[in-house]
XYZ file of C-alpha atoms in Angstrom:
315
model
C 92.442 86.390 66.852
C 91.103 86.257 63.321
C 94.105 85.677 61.041
C 95.257 87.979 58.708
C 93.008 88.006 55.174
C 90.138 86.259 57.328
C 86.037 87.655 56.383
C 84.249 88.041 59.228
C 80.043 88.759 59.521
C 76.690 86.473 57.071
C 75.978 86.793 53.406
C 73.058 87.585 52.311
C 70.589 84.879 50.735
C 67.701 85.929 48.818
C 64.055 85.879 50.121
C 62.075 83.263 48.743
C 58.444 84.446 48.762
C 54.729 81.711 48.097
C 53.192 83.811 45.592
C 49.937 82.101 44.304
C 49.040 81.817 40.448
C 45.891 82.595 40.045
C 42.957 83.555 43.035
C 40.889 80.870 44.851
C 38.308 80.085 42.790
C 35.679 76.570 41.946
C 36.187 73.389 39.987
C 32.293 72.235 38.945
C 31.615 68.358 39.917
C 27.966 68.553 37.701
C 25.545 71.072 37.271
C 21.970 70.315 35.864
C 19.292 73.352 35.352
C 15.377 71.610 33.166
C 11.605 73.460 33.200
C 9.359 72.337 35.265
C 5.054 72.914 34.656
C 5.240 76.583 32.894
C 6.387 77.191 29.674
C 9.929 79.599 30.471
C 12.663 78.068 32.841
C 13.515 80.591 34.873
C 15.823 79.380 36.902
C 19.777 79.885 36.561
C 23.678 79.396 37.182
C 26.823 80.105 37.624
C 30.095 80.783 38.535
C 32.365 83.545 37.239
C 36.608 83.512 38.515
C 35.808 83.767 43.112
C 32.540 83.332 43.483
C 28.981 80.857 41.913
C 25.381 81.994 41.730
C 21.949 80.058 41.853
C 18.454 82.143 40.661
C 15.078 81.197 40.682
C 13.423 83.885 38.832
C 9.124 84.611 38.521
C 6.653 86.738 37.205
C 3.362 86.439 38.625
C 1.854 90.092 37.797
C -1.865 91.367 35.643
C -0.911 93.483 32.286
C 0.145 92.799 29.312
C 4.652 90.817 29.252
C 7.110 93.403 28.102
C 9.110 90.616 26.569
C 8.276 87.993 23.542
C 10.393 85.141 23.357
C 10.559 84.492 26.951
C 8.810 85.370 30.333
C 9.769 87.940 32.181
C 11.033 85.416 34.852
C 13.197 84.056 32.263
C 14.787 87.937 31.371
C 15.324 88.484 34.394
C 17.319 85.509 35.393
C 19.204 86.000 32.421
C 19.435 89.415 32.936
C 21.225 88.998 36.923
C 23.183 85.859 35.621
C 25.314 88.241 32.758
C 24.675 91.460 35.172
C 27.322 88.978 37.970
C 29.774 87.444 35.228
C 31.196 90.791 34.032
C 30.696 92.361 38.244
C 31.710 89.538 39.544
C 35.764 89.892 39.450
C 37.969 88.486 42.070
C 38.245 91.662 44.634
C 34.774 92.869 44.356
C 32.711 92.501 47.842
C 29.099 90.807 47.847
C 27.716 94.114 48.980
C 29.824 95.815 45.315
C 28.581 93.456 43.495
C 24.804 93.652 44.961
C 24.824 97.437 44.892
C 25.411 97.236 41.016
C 23.556 94.010 40.082
C 20.645 96.278 41.574
C 21.020 100.073 39.950
C 22.068 97.600 36.643
C 18.307 95.676 36.493
C 16.081 97.949 37.582
C 18.097 100.235 34.391
C 17.570 97.610 31.345
C 13.804 96.380 33.031
C 12.823 99.984 32.596
C 14.206 100.341 28.779
C 12.082 97.163 28.082
C 9.348 99.651 27.789
C 7.136 102.563 29.441
C 5.676 100.797 32.044
C 2.214 98.859 32.975
C 0.240 101.254 34.615
C -2.934 98.166 36.098
C 0.401 96.366 37.680
C -0.078 96.914 41.364
C 3.027 96.933 43.724
C 4.405 94.361 43.376
C 3.532 92.913 40.362
C 6.297 92.430 37.796
C 9.145 89.682 37.760
C 11.093 88.735 41.048
C 14.594 86.111 41.155
C 15.375 85.115 44.206
C 19.278 84.221 44.478
C 22.260 83.041 46.347
C 26.027 84.320 45.740
C 28.832 82.860 47.052
C 33.007 84.203 47.405
C 35.459 81.757 48.034
C 38.742 83.513 49.137
C 41.786 80.812 49.642
C 43.063 81.315 53.651
C 46.802 79.004 53.866
C 45.843 75.679 53.649
C 41.542 76.692 54.283
C 38.943 78.182 52.668
C 36.760 81.474 53.443
C 33.077 81.244 51.924
C 31.276 84.081 51.722
C 27.722 84.565 51.166
C 24.543 86.249 50.427
C 21.090 84.817 50.118
C 17.717 86.793 49.085
C 14.852 84.116 48.545
C 14.631 80.672 49.092
C 17.300 79.145 47.257
C 19.444 76.808 48.800
C 23.396 75.934 49.370
C 24.063 73.391 51.416
C 28.051 73.312 52.354
C 29.678 70.305 53.901
C 33.029 69.709 54.742
C 34.333 66.489 56.137
C 31.488 65.559 59.082
C 30.345 69.915 59.109
C 26.982 70.447 57.016
C 25.246 73.374 56.730
C 22.834 74.933 55.365
C 22.209 78.560 54.076
C 19.344 80.016 53.011
C 16.248 82.426 53.809
C 13.102 81.622 55.198
C 10.984 84.358 55.280
C 8.513 83.303 51.963
C 8.314 80.366 54.420
C 4.970 81.484 55.683
C 3.472 82.897 51.836
C 4.343 80.021 50.142
C 2.350 77.341 52.668
C -0.396 80.210 51.948
C -0.128 79.793 48.611
C -0.015 75.580 49.114
C -3.394 75.406 51.167
C -5.191 77.826 47.791
C -4.466 74.983 45.993
C -5.862 72.164 47.553
C -9.261 74.286 48.206
C -9.706 73.608 43.883
C -9.575 71.953 41.343
C -6.255 71.167 39.197
C -7.249 70.744 35.577
C -4.548 69.276 33.638
C -2.127 71.047 31.868
C -2.232 73.183 34.041
C 0.957 74.745 35.934
C -1.159 77.165 38.638
C -4.481 76.418 39.723
C -6.583 79.309 39.447
C -7.118 79.651 43.371
C -3.366 79.042 44.164
C -2.557 82.073 41.888
C -4.231 83.768 42.695
C -3.541 84.078 46.365
C 0.143 84.756 45.799
C -0.871 87.718 44.142
C -2.518 88.813 47.164
C 0.986 87.868 48.381
C 2.468 90.063 46.306
C 1.336 93.168 47.890
C 4.498 92.255 50.561
C 7.276 91.712 48.656
C 10.238 93.904 49.729
C 8.686 94.924 53.306
C 9.559 94.613 56.105
C 6.836 92.600 57.421
C 6.345 90.487 53.835
C 9.565 88.603 52.130
C 12.475 89.502 50.079
C 14.173 89.103 46.114
C 15.872 90.340 43.315
C 13.123 92.999 41.669
C 14.050 96.043 39.600
C 11.365 97.760 40.697
C 11.343 97.645 44.344
C 15.587 97.794 46.130
C 15.810 95.411 47.966
C 19.274 94.831 49.434
C 17.376 95.936 52.828
C 16.450 91.737 52.140
C 20.565 90.079 51.893
C 20.906 88.110 55.335
C 25.206 87.532 55.080
C 26.709 83.875 55.731
C 30.213 82.979 56.420
C 32.127 79.656 57.032
C 35.829 78.464 57.196
C 36.574 75.515 55.438
C 39.163 72.816 54.316
C 40.238 72.577 49.512
C 37.712 69.468 49.522
C 34.625 70.944 50.909
C 31.625 70.368 49.105
C 28.884 73.187 47.893
C 25.676 72.729 46.519
C 24.049 75.469 45.216
C 20.052 74.450 44.682
C 15.980 76.424 43.848
C 13.504 75.311 45.842
C 12.595 72.940 42.772
C 15.134 70.984 43.433
C 15.169 71.288 47.060
C 11.547 69.539 47.199
C 13.739 66.495 47.616
C 14.238 67.573 51.117
C 11.422 69.586 52.042
C 8.072 68.747 50.249
C 9.362 64.763 48.993
C 11.341 64.141 51.638
C 13.011 61.885 49.513
C 16.834 62.450 51.990
C 17.355 64.779 54.540
C 20.050 66.807 53.925
C 22.929 65.367 54.392
C 21.275 61.550 52.673
C 20.833 64.047 49.575
C 24.736 65.711 49.934
C 26.320 62.211 50.021
C 23.341 61.709 46.714
C 24.517 64.375 45.293
C 28.053 63.805 45.159
C 28.119 60.281 44.177
C 25.660 60.342 41.324
C 25.444 63.729 40.534
C 22.603 66.177 39.879
C 21.243 65.093 36.789
C 20.364 62.062 38.292
C 18.603 63.618 41.128
C 16.514 65.100 38.894
C 15.787 62.385 37.309
C 14.485 61.255 40.723
C 12.881 63.959 40.881
C 10.223 64.074 38.436
C 10.096 60.331 39.060
C 8.291 61.079 42.731
C 6.535 64.426 41.038
C 4.929 61.948 38.326
C 3.794 59.945 40.623
C 1.364 62.340 42.339
C 0.169 64.375 39.388
C -2.249 66.374 41.240
C -0.460 66.742 44.395
C -2.926 64.744 46.701
C 0.123 63.135 48.648
C 3.012 65.705 47.862
C 1.000 69.201 48.587
C 2.901 71.655 46.377
C 1.603 74.442 43.506
C 3.065 73.379 40.817
C 3.229 69.686 39.676
C 6.989 70.123 38.272
C 8.893 73.028 39.223
C 12.184 74.385 37.386
C 14.254 72.515 39.232
C 18.373 73.427 39.056
C 22.047 72.937 41.064
C 25.081 73.555 40.700
C 27.777 71.826 42.413
C 30.993 72.054 43.522
C 34.246 72.169 44.918
C 37.634 74.634 46.450
C 39.999 75.448 43.154
C 42.652 76.663 45.493
C 45.690 78.726 43.426
C 48.736 76.779 42.499
C 52.011 78.411 44.286
C 54.720 79.781 43.189
C 58.545 80.518 45.444
C 59.764 83.164 43.492
C 62.913 85.041 45.316
C 63.941 88.657 45.459
């Protein structure tokens, strides 16, 4: 029996919830992009909000270029970078970004001129691309990725490591390397004549079901996107690299993938490109290490998740 004037029941307390102050993003550990043997650097890498990307452009075609101050491959890489920076919103799925990119790149390339009627199918600029989207999942992170072409994304998380890439160009690259070995390479010649002829031949298979894939402003390419995903800790390290940088593993055999990740974390991407160039300079006629160009553009972006701070508010 309650005494007079006593109260029963429980007092309501304000609900407390955790709200992130901002979306998950990327913290850049190191970044480098160095021109190869050709006149222009056709690589780019960047990040914006929860997205990060690597772009490797190229331009092999007949007829005059539509651009004057840079190659069409450099133009396309730069334009892809600009489009990604304007469309890669934190809430945007990768498929939506890719659809926007395909339409915008085709529109902008068409605006450069009336076209080159002497070009055959597949000619013109193209670019291989790796694009990541990061999101927070409690104390973990989710990384979603799409890759088209032979760029590489390597994720190192403690003892676990995985590499995301598109191997569809491998057989065609092998044909080009074989062709490069059939003729003398003249000093100052970025690509030998037989290799260049094979590249033009390969281009007939660009963005075909039995061929290889790349972003192209005149050909549909979304069907060639390869999707990946991983759940990692906030301390994971991610390397986005062009094939020119990945020569350290795939061509020169200086590192395996685990060794490359250890070196890039320890020494930084710029130091590794300097090492790459020293090794390539020791084989100026590509006799020891089979490759098409003496130096390819070499680009790397090394990032780690940057999770949002959490603010506790009362409701």
